[in-house]
Structures are given as structure tokens and as C-alpha cells.
């Protein structure tokens, strides 16, 4: 294996990611080329799209807190970093409430499939000017009572003291786009909302890209277990 300046790789990683963990050291010792490439891969979206450091950290809080991920150590780290970057407790609470709403997109899409199979969609559910009714309009038609409860729950995500409407939309996009719980129809609805709010395309691309490198948490777990087995 080629000789590597491991100190330089560690310095690069700390610069790109802003932290260093035991699993990083394990990879540095075994696969420095991978760790260096990962630092660039993961670091790029965090600084390429115009979002503030505060908002970047809030996106990571959402992704690590997501019920589809539940990465506790990363959640604590990014909460601490978000607070250090000027995020408020209300910001964090808004993010955590949006995490709770993540499941609604998949449920709405699944109920839509049930409605199609059982012929429950209303006759008015047809194309208008070439556009299909959106996911939430169909959910309202399928089960108005459930939709009303969902709307009431969603309204609690708007404290008025934390995230702006555009920021809430970006958090929602990140949650629906992430591979851990990809929800294409809910993502499309969130993207349409973002466009209507005037959210910059670069910011939307940025939060979507930020979700991809969460996959390294599987690598982190695996390299940690491997080291434990070798030490036993």
C-alpha cells in the first residue's frame, strides 16, 4: 500500500467535517485513501449551496434524528454544533417536530395505492391542464378526517419563533429525499412548495446531496465492530 501522510488526511477531515471520531481513526489506519475521498465527498455539499452553517447543522440534526436513521451520536454532535452556530432551542424543536411528520408522506402514498386498487378515488381525481392532483389533495379525498388530524399536527411545526417557512421546507425536502426513507411523491410536493416560496434551487440541491453520505454510518458501525472482534 502506498505511503500516506496520515496527519494531513486527519487535518483535511477535521477541516471538511469539523469533527474526529474513533471510527475515523480506524479508517485512517486501514483505508486512508477512502477517508480522504470521503472527507471531500461529504464536505462538498455542506459548503456548496449557500446555506448558513446553522442551517447545515439543522439539516444534519433532522437526518440523524429521523426514525429511519436514529443515529444518536451524530444527533448530539450536530445539535451541539447547531447551537454553537446560533441555532435556538425553538429551531431545534421545529426540526424535531418536522421529523415526526416524515412518516405522513409514506402513509399518504400507501393509502393512495390502496385507494387505486379498491377504486376509492373520487371521479374528480383526473388530470387538470395536464397536472395530476397532488399527494395531499388525494389524501384529503381518500380520508378527510385523517387529513384534518394531519393538518392540525403539521400546524404545530410552525411555532413562529424558530424556522422560517423556507427553512421548514428545506428540512422536509432533506427528510423525504434521503435514501433512508425516500418518499418521491412527498418530495415532489415539498419541491413544489419550495419553488412557490422562492427557495433557491442551489439550497434545495444542497440539502438533497447532504443526505447521501449518511450511508457512512454503516461503515462506521462495521469498522468499529471489526476492530472489536480483532481485539477480542
Coordinates of N, CA and C in Angstrom, one line a residue:
X1 N 0.8 -1.2 0.0 CA 0.0 0.0 0.0 C 0.9 1.2 0.0
X2 N 0.5 2.2 -0.7 CA 1.3 3.5 -0.8 C 1.3 4.2 0.5
X3 N 2.4 4.9 0.7 CA 2.6 5.6 2.0 C 1.7 6.8 2.0
X4 N 1.1 7.1 3.1 CA 0.1 8.2 3.2 C 0.6 9.1 4.3
X5 N 0.4 10.4 4.2 CA 0.6 11.4 5.2 C -0.7 11.4 6.1
X6 N -0.8 10.5 7.0 CA -2.0 10.3 7.8 C -2.4 11.6 8.6
X7 N -1.4 12.3 9.0 CA -1.6 13.6 9.7 C -2.3 14.6 8.8
X8 N -1.9 14.6 7.6 CA -2.5 15.5 6.6 C -4.0 15.1 6.3
X9 N -4.2 13.8 6.2 CA -5.5 13.3 5.9 C -6.5 13.6 7.1
X10 N -6.0 13.4 8.3 CA -6.8 13.8 9.5 C -7.1 15.3 9.5
X11 N -6.1 16.1 9.2 CA -6.3 17.5 9.2 C -7.3 17.9 8.2
X12 N -7.3 17.3 7.0 CA -8.3 17.5 6.0 C -9.6 17.2 6.4
X13 N -9.8 16.0 7.1 CA -11.1 15.5 7.5 C -11.6 16.5 8.6
X14 N -10.8 16.9 9.5 CA -11.3 17.8 10.5 C -11.8 19.1 9.9
X15 N -11.0 19.6 8.9 CA -11.4 20.8 8.2 C -12.7 20.7 7.5
X16 N -12.9 19.6 6.8 CA -14.1 19.3 5.9 C -15.3 19.0 6.8
X17 N -15.1 18.2 7.8 CA -16.3 17.7 8.6 C -16.4 18.4 9.9
X18 N -15.4 19.0 10.5 CA -15.5 19.7 11.7 C -15.5 18.8 13.0
X19 N -15.1 17.6 12.8 CA -15.0 16.7 14.0 C -14.1 15.5 13.7
X20 N -13.8 14.7 14.7 CA -13.0 13.5 14.5 C -13.5 12.5 15.5
X21 N -13.7 11.2 15.1 CA -14.3 10.2 15.9 C -13.4 8.9 15.8
X22 N -13.6 8.0 16.8 CA -12.7 6.8 16.8 C -12.8 6.0 15.5
X23 N -14.0 6.0 14.9 CA -14.1 5.2 13.7 C -13.3 5.9 12.5
X24 N -13.2 7.2 12.6 CA -12.3 7.9 11.6 C -10.9 7.4 11.7
X25 N -10.4 7.2 13.0 CA -9.0 6.7 13.2 C -8.9 5.3 12.7
X26 N -9.9 4.5 12.9 CA -9.8 3.1 12.3 C -9.7 3.1 10.8
X27 N -10.4 3.9 10.2 CA -10.4 4.0 8.7 C -9.1 4.6 8.2
X28 N -8.6 5.6 9.0 CA -7.3 6.3 8.6 C -6.2 5.2 8.6
X29 N -6.2 4.4 9.6 CA -5.2 3.4 9.7 C -5.3 2.3 8.6
X30 N -6.5 2.0 8.2 CA -6.7 0.9 7.2 C -6.9 1.4 5.8
X31 N -7.7 2.4 5.6 CA -8.0 2.9 4.3 C -7.9 4.4 4.2
X32 N -6.7 4.9 4.3 CA -6.6 6.4 4.2 C -7.1 7.0 2.9
X33 N -7.0 6.3 1.8 CA -7.5 6.8 0.6 C -9.0 7.0 0.6
X34 N -9.7 6.1 1.2 CA -11.1 6.2 1.3 C -11.5 7.3 2.2
X35 N -10.8 7.5 3.4 CA -11.2 8.5 4.3 C -10.9 9.9 3.7
X36 N -9.9 10.0 2.9 CA -9.6 11.3 2.3 C -10.7 11.6 1.2
X37 N -11.0 10.6 0.4 CA -12.0 10.8 -0.6 C -13.4 11.1 0.1
X38 N -13.7 10.4 1.1 CA -15.0 10.7 1.8 C -15.0 12.1 2.4
X39 N -13.9 12.6 2.9 CA -13.9 13.9 3.5 C -14.3 14.9 2.4
X40 N -13.8 14.8 1.2 CA -14.2 15.7 0.2 C -15.6 15.5 -0.3
X41 N -16.0 14.2 -0.4 CA -17.4 13.8 -0.8 C -18.4 14.4 0.2
X42 N -18.2 14.2 1.5 CA -19.2 14.6 2.5 C -19.0 16.1 2.7
X43 N -17.8 16.7 2.6 CA -17.6 18.1 2.9 C -18.2 19.0 1.8
X44 N -18.2 18.5 0.6 CA -18.6 19.4 -0.5 C -20.0 19.9 -0.4
X45 N -21.0 19.1 -0.2 CA -22.4 19.7 -0.1 C -22.6 20.5 1.1
X46 N -21.9 20.3 2.2 CA -22.1 21.1 3.4 C -21.7 22.6 3.1
X47 N -20.8 22.8 2.2 CA -20.3 24.2 2.0 C -20.6 24.7 0.5
X48 N -21.4 24.0 -0.2 CA -21.7 24.3 -1.6 C -23.2 24.4 -1.9
X49 N -23.7 25.6 -1.6 CA -25.1 25.8 -1.9 C -25.7 27.0 -1.3
X50 N -24.9 27.7 -0.5 CA -25.3 28.9 0.1 C -26.0 28.9 1.5
X51 N -26.2 27.7 2.0 CA -26.8 27.6 3.3 C -25.9 28.1 4.4
X52 N -26.4 28.7 5.4 CA -25.5 29.1 6.6 C -25.1 27.8 7.3
X53 N -24.0 28.0 8.1 CA -23.6 26.8 9.0 C -24.7 26.4 9.9
X54 N -25.5 27.3 10.4 CA -26.6 27.0 11.3 C -27.6 26.1 10.6
X55 N -27.9 26.4 9.3 CA -28.9 25.6 8.6 C -28.3 24.3 8.2
X56 N -27.1 24.2 7.8 CA -26.4 22.9 7.5 C -26.5 22.0 8.7
X57 N -26.2 22.5 9.9 CA -26.3 21.7 11.1 C -27.7 21.2 11.4
X58 N -28.7 22.1 11.2 CA -30.1 21.7 11.4 C -30.5 20.6 10.5
X59 N -30.1 20.7 9.3 CA -30.4 19.6 8.3 C -29.8 18.3 8.9
X60 N -28.6 18.3 9.3 CA -28.0 17.1 9.9 C -28.7 16.6 11.1
X61 N -29.2 17.5 11.9 CA -30.0 17.1 13.1 C -31.2 16.4 12.7
X62 N -31.9 16.9 11.6 CA -33.1 16.2 11.1 C -32.8 14.8 10.6
X63 N -31.7 14.7 9.8 CA -31.4 13.4 9.2 C -31.0 12.4 10.3
X64 N -30.2 12.8 11.3 CA -29.8 11.9 12.3 C -30.9 11.5 13.3
X65 N -31.8 12.5 13.5 CA -33.0 12.2 14.4 C -34.1 11.4 13.7
X66 N -34.1 11.4 12.4 CA -35.1 10.7 11.7 C -35.3 9.2 12.2
X67 N -36.6 8.8 12.3 CA -36.9 7.5 12.8 C -36.4 6.4 11.8
X68 N -36.0 6.8 10.6 CA -35.4 5.9 9.7 C -33.9 5.8 9.8
X69 N -33.4 6.6 10.8 CA -31.9 6.6 11.0 C -31.5 6.4 12.4
X70 N -32.0 7.4 13.3 CA -31.8 7.3 14.7 C -30.3 7.1 15.1
X71 N -29.5 8.0 14.6 CA -28.0 8.0 14.8 C -27.7 8.9 16.0
X72 N -27.7 8.4 17.2 CA -27.7 9.2 18.4 C -26.4 10.0 18.6
X73 N -25.3 9.4 18.3 CA -24.0 10.2 18.5 C -23.9 11.3 17.5
X74 N -24.4 11.1 16.3 CA -24.3 12.2 15.3 C -25.4 13.3 15.6
X75 N -26.5 12.9 16.2 CA -27.5 13.8 16.6 C -27.0 14.8 17.6
X76 N -26.4 14.2 18.6 CA -25.8 15.0 19.7 C -24.8 16.0 19.2
X77 N -23.9 15.5 18.4 CA -22.8 16.3 17.8 C -23.4 17.4 17.0
X78 N -24.3 17.2 16.1 CA -24.8 18.2 15.3 C -25.8 19.2 16.0
X79 N -26.4 18.7 17.1 CA -27.2 19.6 17.9 C -26.2 20.6 18.6
X80 N -25.1 20.1 19.1 CA -24.1 21.0 19.7 C -23.6 22.0 18.7
X81 N -23.3 21.5 17.5 CA -22.7 22.4 16.5 C -23.8 23.4 16.1
X82 N -25.0 23.0 16.0 CA -26.1 23.9 15.6 C -26.2 25.1 16.6
X83 N -26.2 24.7 17.9 CA -26.3 25.7 18.9 C -25.1 26.6 18.9
X84 N -23.9 26.1 18.6 CA -22.7 26.9 18.6 C -22.8 27.9 17.4
X85 N -23.6 27.5 16.3 CA -23.7 28.3 15.1 C -24.8 29.3 15.2
X86 N -25.5 29.4 16.4 CA -26.5 30.4 16.6 C -28.0 29.9 16.5
X87 N -28.1 28.5 16.4 CA -29.5 28.0 16.4 C -30.1 28.1 17.8
X88 N -31.4 28.3 17.8 CA -32.1 28.4 19.1 C -32.7 27.1 19.5
X89 N -33.2 27.0 20.7 CA -33.9 25.8 21.1 C -35.2 25.6 20.3
X90 N -35.8 26.8 19.9 CA -37.0 26.7 19.1 C -36.7 26.2 17.7
X91 N -35.6 26.5 17.2 CA -35.2 26.0 15.9 C -35.1 24.5 16.0
X92 N -34.4 24.0 17.0 CA -34.3 22.5 17.2 C -35.6 21.8 17.4
X93 N -36.5 22.4 18.1 CA -37.8 21.9 18.4 C -38.6 21.8 17.1
X94 N -38.5 22.9 16.3 CA -39.2 22.9 15.0 C -38.7 21.7 14.1
X95 N -37.4 21.5 14.1 CA -36.8 20.4 13.3 C -37.3 19.1 13.8
X96 N -37.3 18.9 15.1 CA -37.7 17.6 15.7 C -39.2 17.3 15.4
X97 N -40.0 18.4 15.4 CA -41.4 18.2 15.0 C -41.6 17.8 13.5
X98 N -40.8 18.4 12.7 CA -40.8 18.0 11.3 C -40.4 16.6 11.1
X99 N -39.5 16.1 11.9 CA -39.1 14.7 11.8 C -40.3 13.8 12.1
X100 N -41.1 14.2 13.0 CA -42.3 13.4 13.3 C -43.2 13.3 12.1
X101 N -43.3 14.4 11.3 CA -44.2 14.4 10.2 C -43.6 13.6 9.0
X102 N -42.4 13.2 9.1 CA -41.8 12.5 7.9 C -42.6 11.3 7.5
X103 N -43.2 10.6 8.5 CA -44.0 9.4 8.1 C -45.2 9.6 7.3
X104 N -45.7 10.8 7.4 CA -47.0 11.1 6.7 C -46.9 11.0 5.2
X105 N -45.8 11.3 4.6 CA -45.6 11.2 3.2 C -45.8 9.8 2.7
X106 N -45.1 8.8 3.4 CA -45.2 7.4 3.0 C -46.6 6.9 3.2
X107 N -47.2 7.3 4.3 CA -48.6 6.8 4.6 C -49.5 7.3 3.6
X108 N -49.4 8.6 3.2 CA -50.3 9.2 2.2 C -50.1 8.4 0.8
X109 N -48.9 8.1 0.5 CA -48.6 7.4 -0.8 C -49.2 6.0 -0.7
X110 N -49.0 5.4 0.4 CA -49.6 4.0 0.5 C -51.1 4.0 0.5
X111 N -51.7 4.9 1.2 CA -53.2 5.0 1.1 C -53.7 5.3 -0.3
X112 N -52.9 6.1 -1.0 CA -53.3 6.4 -2.4 C -53.3 5.1 -3.2
X113 N -52.3 4.2 -3.0 CA -52.2 2.9 -3.7 C -53.4 2.0 -3.3
X114 N -53.8 2.0 -2.0 CA -55.0 1.3 -1.5 C -56.2 1.8 -2.3
X115 N -56.3 3.1 -2.3 CA -57.5 3.7 -3.0 C -57.6 3.3 -4.4
X116 N -56.4 3.3 -5.1 CA -56.5 2.9 -6.5 C -56.9 1.5 -6.7
X117 N -56.3 0.6 -5.9 CA -56.7 -0.8 -6.0 C -58.1 -1.1 -5.7
X118 N -58.6 -0.4 -4.7 CA -60.0 -0.6 -4.2 C -61.0 0.3 -4.9
X119 N -60.6 1.1 -5.8 CA -61.4 2.0 -6.6 C -62.1 3.1 -5.7
X120 N -61.3 3.6 -4.7 CA -61.9 4.6 -3.8 C -61.6 6.0 -4.2
X121 N -60.8 6.2 -5.2 CA -60.5 7.6 -5.6 C -61.7 8.3 -6.2
X122 N -62.0 9.5 -5.9 CA -63.2 10.2 -6.4 C -63.1 10.4 -8.0
X123 N -64.2 10.5 -8.6 CA -64.2 10.7 -10.0 C -63.5 12.0 -10.5
X124 N -63.5 12.9 -9.6 CA -62.8 14.2 -9.9 C -61.3 14.1 -9.9
X125 N -60.7 12.9 -9.5 CA -59.3 12.8 -9.4 C -58.7 12.5 -10.8
X126 N -58.7 13.4 -11.6 CA -58.2 13.3 -13.0 C -57.3 14.5 -13.3
X127 N -56.7 14.4 -14.5 CA -55.7 15.4 -14.8 C -56.5 16.7 -15.1
X128 N -55.9 17.8 -14.7 CA -56.4 19.2 -15.0 C -55.2 20.0 -15.6
X129 N -55.4 20.4 -16.8 CA -54.3 21.1 -17.6 C -53.1 20.2 -17.6
X130 N -53.2 18.9 -17.6 CA -52.1 18.0 -17.7 C -51.4 17.7 -16.4
X131 N -52.0 18.3 -15.3 CA -51.4 18.1 -13.9 C -52.3 17.2 -13.1
X132 N -51.6 16.2 -12.4 CA -52.3 15.3 -11.5 C -52.5 16.0 -10.2
X133 N -53.6 15.8 -9.5 CA -53.8 16.3 -8.2 C -52.6 15.9 -7.3
X134 N -52.2 16.8 -6.4 CA -51.1 16.5 -5.6 C -51.4 15.4 -4.5
X135 N -50.4 14.9 -3.8 CA -50.5 13.9 -2.9 C -51.5 14.2 -1.8
X136 N -51.4 15.4 -1.3 CA -52.2 15.8 -0.1 C -53.6 16.0 -0.5
X137 N -53.9 16.5 -1.7 CA -55.3 16.6 -2.2 C -55.9 15.3 -2.3
X138 N -55.2 14.3 -2.8 CA -55.7 12.9 -2.9 C -56.0 12.3 -1.5
X139 N -55.0 12.6 -0.6 CA -55.2 12.1 0.8 C -56.5 12.7 1.4
X140 N -56.7 13.9 1.2 CA -57.9 14.6 1.7 C -59.2 13.9 1.2
X141 N -59.1 13.6 -0.1 CA -60.3 12.9 -0.8 C -60.5 11.5 -0.3
X142 N -59.4 10.8 0.0 CA -59.5 9.4 0.5 C -60.0 9.3 1.9
X143 N -59.4 10.2 2.8 CA -59.8 10.1 4.2 C -59.8 11.5 4.8
X144 N -60.9 12.3 4.7 CA -60.9 13.7 5.2 C -60.5 13.8 6.6
X145 N -61.0 12.9 7.5 CA -60.8 13.0 8.9 C -59.3 12.8 9.2
X146 N -58.7 11.9 8.6 CA -57.2 11.7 8.8 C -56.4 12.9 8.4
X147 N -56.8 13.4 7.2 CA -56.2 14.6 6.7 C -56.3 15.8 7.6
X148 N -57.5 15.9 8.2 CA -57.7 17.0 9.2 C -56.8 16.9 10.4
X149 N -56.6 15.7 10.9 CA -55.7 15.5 12.0 C -54.3 15.7 11.6
X150 N -53.9 15.3 10.4 CA -52.6 15.6 9.9 C -52.3 17.1 9.8
X151 N -53.3 17.8 9.3 CA -53.1 19.3 9.1 C -52.9 19.9 10.5
X152 N -53.7 19.5 11.5 CA -53.6 20.0 12.8 C -52.2 19.8 13.4
X153 N -51.7 18.5 13.2 CA -50.4 18.2 13.7 C -49.3 19.0 13.0
X154 N -49.5 19.2 11.6 CA -48.5 19.9 10.9 C -48.4 21.4 11.3
X155 N -49.6 21.9 11.7 CA -49.6 23.3 12.1 C -48.7 23.6 13.3
X156 N -48.5 22.6 14.1 CA -47.7 22.7 15.3 C -46.2 22.9 15.0
X157 N -45.8 22.6 13.7 CA -44.4 22.8 13.3 C -44.1 24.2 13.1
X158 N -45.1 25.1 13.1 CA -44.9 26.5 12.8 C -45.0 27.3 14.1
X159 N -44.0 27.3 14.9 CA -44.0 28.0 16.1 C -44.0 29.5 16.0
X160 N -43.5 30.0 14.9 CA -43.3 31.4 14.7 C -42.1 32.0 15.4
X161 N -41.4 31.1 16.2 CA -40.2 31.6 16.9 C -39.0 30.8 16.4
X162 N -39.1 29.9 15.6 CA -38.0 29.1 15.1 C -37.7 29.2 13.6
X163 N -37.9 28.2 12.9 CA -37.6 28.2 11.5 C -38.5 29.0 10.7
X164 N -38.0 29.6 9.6 CA -38.9 30.3 8.6 C -39.6 29.2 7.8
X165 N -40.6 29.6 7.0 CA -41.3 28.7 6.1 C -40.3 28.0 5.1
X166 N -39.4 28.8 4.6 CA -38.5 28.2 3.6 C -37.5 27.2 4.3
X167 N -37.1 27.5 5.5 CA -36.2 26.6 6.2 C -37.0 25.3 6.5
X168 N -38.2 25.4 7.0 CA -39.0 24.2 7.2 C -39.1 23.4 6.0
X169 N -39.3 24.0 4.9 CA -39.5 23.3 3.6 C -38.2 22.6 3.2
X170 N -37.0 23.2 3.5 CA -35.8 22.6 3.2 C -35.5 21.4 4.1
X171 N -35.9 21.5 5.3 CA -35.8 20.3 6.2 C -36.7 19.2 5.7
X172 N -37.9 19.5 5.3 CA -38.8 18.5 4.8 C -38.2 17.8 3.5
X173 N -37.7 18.6 2.6 CA -37.1 18.1 1.4 C -35.9 17.1 1.8
X174 N -35.1 17.5 2.7 CA -34.0 16.6 3.1 C -34.5 15.3 3.6
X175 N -35.5 15.3 4.4 CA -36.1 14.1 5.0 C -36.7 13.2 4.0
X176 N -37.4 13.8 3.0 CA -38.1 13.0 2.0 C -37.2 12.5 0.9
X177 N -36.0 13.2 0.7 CA -35.1 12.8 -0.3 C -34.1 11.8 0.1
X178 N -33.8 11.7 1.4 CA -32.8 10.9 1.9 C -33.0 9.4 1.6
X179 N -32.0 8.7 1.3 CA -32.1 7.3 0.9 C -32.7 6.4 2.1
X180 N -32.6 6.9 3.3 CA -33.0 6.1 4.5 C -34.6 6.0 4.5
X181 N -35.2 7.0 3.8 CA -36.7 6.9 3.8 C -37.2 7.7 2.6
X182 N -36.7 7.4 1.4 CA -37.1 8.1 0.2 C -38.5 8.0 -0.1
X183 N -39.2 9.2 -0.3 CA -40.6 9.3 -0.5 C -40.8 10.2 -1.7
X184 N -40.8 9.7 -2.9 CA -40.8 10.5 -4.1 C -42.0 11.5 -4.2
X185 N -43.2 11.0 -3.9 CA -44.4 11.9 -4.1 C -44.4 13.0 -3.1
X186 N -44.0 12.7 -1.8 CA -43.9 13.7 -0.8 C -42.8 14.7 -1.1
X187 N -41.7 14.2 -1.7 CA -40.6 15.0 -2.1 C -41.1 16.0 -3.2
X188 N -41.8 15.5 -4.1 CA -42.3 16.3 -5.2 C -43.2 17.5 -4.7
X189 N -44.0 17.1 -3.7 CA -44.9 18.1 -3.1 C -44.1 19.2 -2.4
X190 N -43.1 18.8 -1.7 CA -42.2 19.7 -0.9 C -41.4 20.6 -1.9
X191 N -41.0 20.0 -3.0 CA -40.2 20.8 -4.0 C -41.1 21.8 -4.6
X192 N -42.3 21.5 -4.9 CA -43.3 22.5 -5.5 C -43.5 23.6 -4.5
X193 N -43.6 23.2 -3.2 CA -43.8 24.3 -2.1 C -42.6 25.2 -2.1
X194 N -41.4 24.6 -2.1 CA -40.1 25.3 -2.1 C -40.1 26.3 -3.2
X195 N -40.4 25.9 -4.4 CA -40.4 26.8 -5.6 C -41.4 27.9 -5.4
X196 N -42.5 27.6 -4.8 CA -43.5 28.7 -4.6 C -43.1 29.7 -3.6
X197 N -42.3 29.2 -2.6 CA -41.8 30.1 -1.6 C -40.5 30.9 -2.0
X198 N -40.1 30.6 -3.2 CA -38.9 31.3 -3.7 C -37.6 30.8 -3.1
X199 N -37.6 29.5 -2.6 CA -36.3 28.9 -2.1 C -35.4 28.7 -3.3
X200 N -34.1 29.1 -3.1 CA -33.2 28.9 -4.2 C -32.9 27.5 -4.5
X201 N -32.8 27.2 -5.9 CA -32.5 25.9 -6.3 C -31.2 25.3 -5.7
X202 N -30.2 26.1 -5.6 CA -28.9 25.7 -5.0 C -29.1 25.1 -3.6
X203 N -29.9 25.8 -2.8 CA -30.2 25.3 -1.5 C -30.9 24.0 -1.5
X204 N -31.8 23.8 -2.4 CA -32.6 22.6 -2.5 C -31.6 21.4 -2.9
X205 N -30.8 21.7 -3.9 CA -29.8 20.7 -4.3 C -28.9 20.3 -3.1
X206 N -28.5 21.4 -2.4 CA -27.5 21.2 -1.3 C -28.1 20.2 -0.2
X207 N -29.4 20.4 0.2 CA -29.9 19.6 1.3 C -30.1 18.2 0.8
X208 N -30.4 18.0 -0.5 CA -30.6 16.7 -1.0 C -29.3 15.9 -1.0
X209 N -28.2 16.6 -1.5 CA -26.9 16.0 -1.5 C -26.4 15.6 -0.1
X210 N -26.7 16.4 0.9 CA -26.3 16.2 2.2 C -26.7 14.9 2.8
X211 N -27.8 14.4 2.3 CA -28.3 13.1 2.9 C -27.6 11.9 2.4
X212 N -26.9 11.9 1.3 CA -26.3 10.7 0.7 C -25.2 10.1 1.6
X213 N -24.4 11.0 2.2 CA -23.2 10.5 2.9 C -23.6 9.9 4.3
X214 N -24.9 10.0 4.7 CA -25.2 9.3 5.9 C -25.0 7.8 5.9
X215 N -24.8 7.3 4.6 CA -24.5 5.9 4.5 C -23.2 5.5 5.1
X216 N -22.3 6.4 5.4 CA -21.1 6.1 6.0 C -21.3 5.6 7.4
X217 N -22.4 5.9 8.0 CA -22.7 5.4 9.4 C -22.7 3.9 9.5
X218 N -23.1 3.2 8.4 CA -23.0 1.8 8.3 C -21.5 1.4 8.3
X219 N -20.7 2.1 7.5 CA -19.2 1.8 7.5 C -18.6 2.1 8.9
X220 N -19.1 3.1 9.6 CA -18.6 3.4 10.9 C -18.9 2.3 11.9
X221 N -20.1 1.8 11.8 CA -20.5 0.7 12.7 C -19.7 -0.5 12.4
X222 N -19.6 -0.8 11.1 CA -18.9 -2.0 10.7 C -17.4 -2.0 11.1
X223 N -16.7 -0.9 10.9 CA -15.3 -0.9 11.2 C -15.1 -0.9 12.7
X224 N -16.0 -0.4 13.5 CA -15.9 -0.4 14.9 C -16.1 -1.9 15.4
X225 N -17.1 -2.6 14.9 CA -17.3 -4.0 15.3 C -16.1 -4.9 14.8
X226 N -15.6 -4.6 13.6 CA -14.4 -5.4 13.2 C -13.2 -5.2 14.1
X227 N -13.0 -4.0 14.5 CA -11.9 -3.7 15.4 C -12.1 -4.4 16.8
X228 N -13.3 -4.4 17.2 CA -13.6 -5.1 18.5 C -13.4 -6.6 18.4
X229 N -13.8 -7.2 17.2 CA -13.6 -8.6 17.0 C -12.1 -9.0 17.0
X230 N -11.3 -8.1 16.3 CA -9.9 -8.4 16.2 C -9.2 -8.2 17.5
X231 N -9.7 -7.4 18.4 CA -9.1 -7.2 19.7 C -9.5 -8.2 20.7
X232 N -10.6 -9.0 20.4 CA -11.1 -10.0 21.4 C -10.1 -11.2 21.5

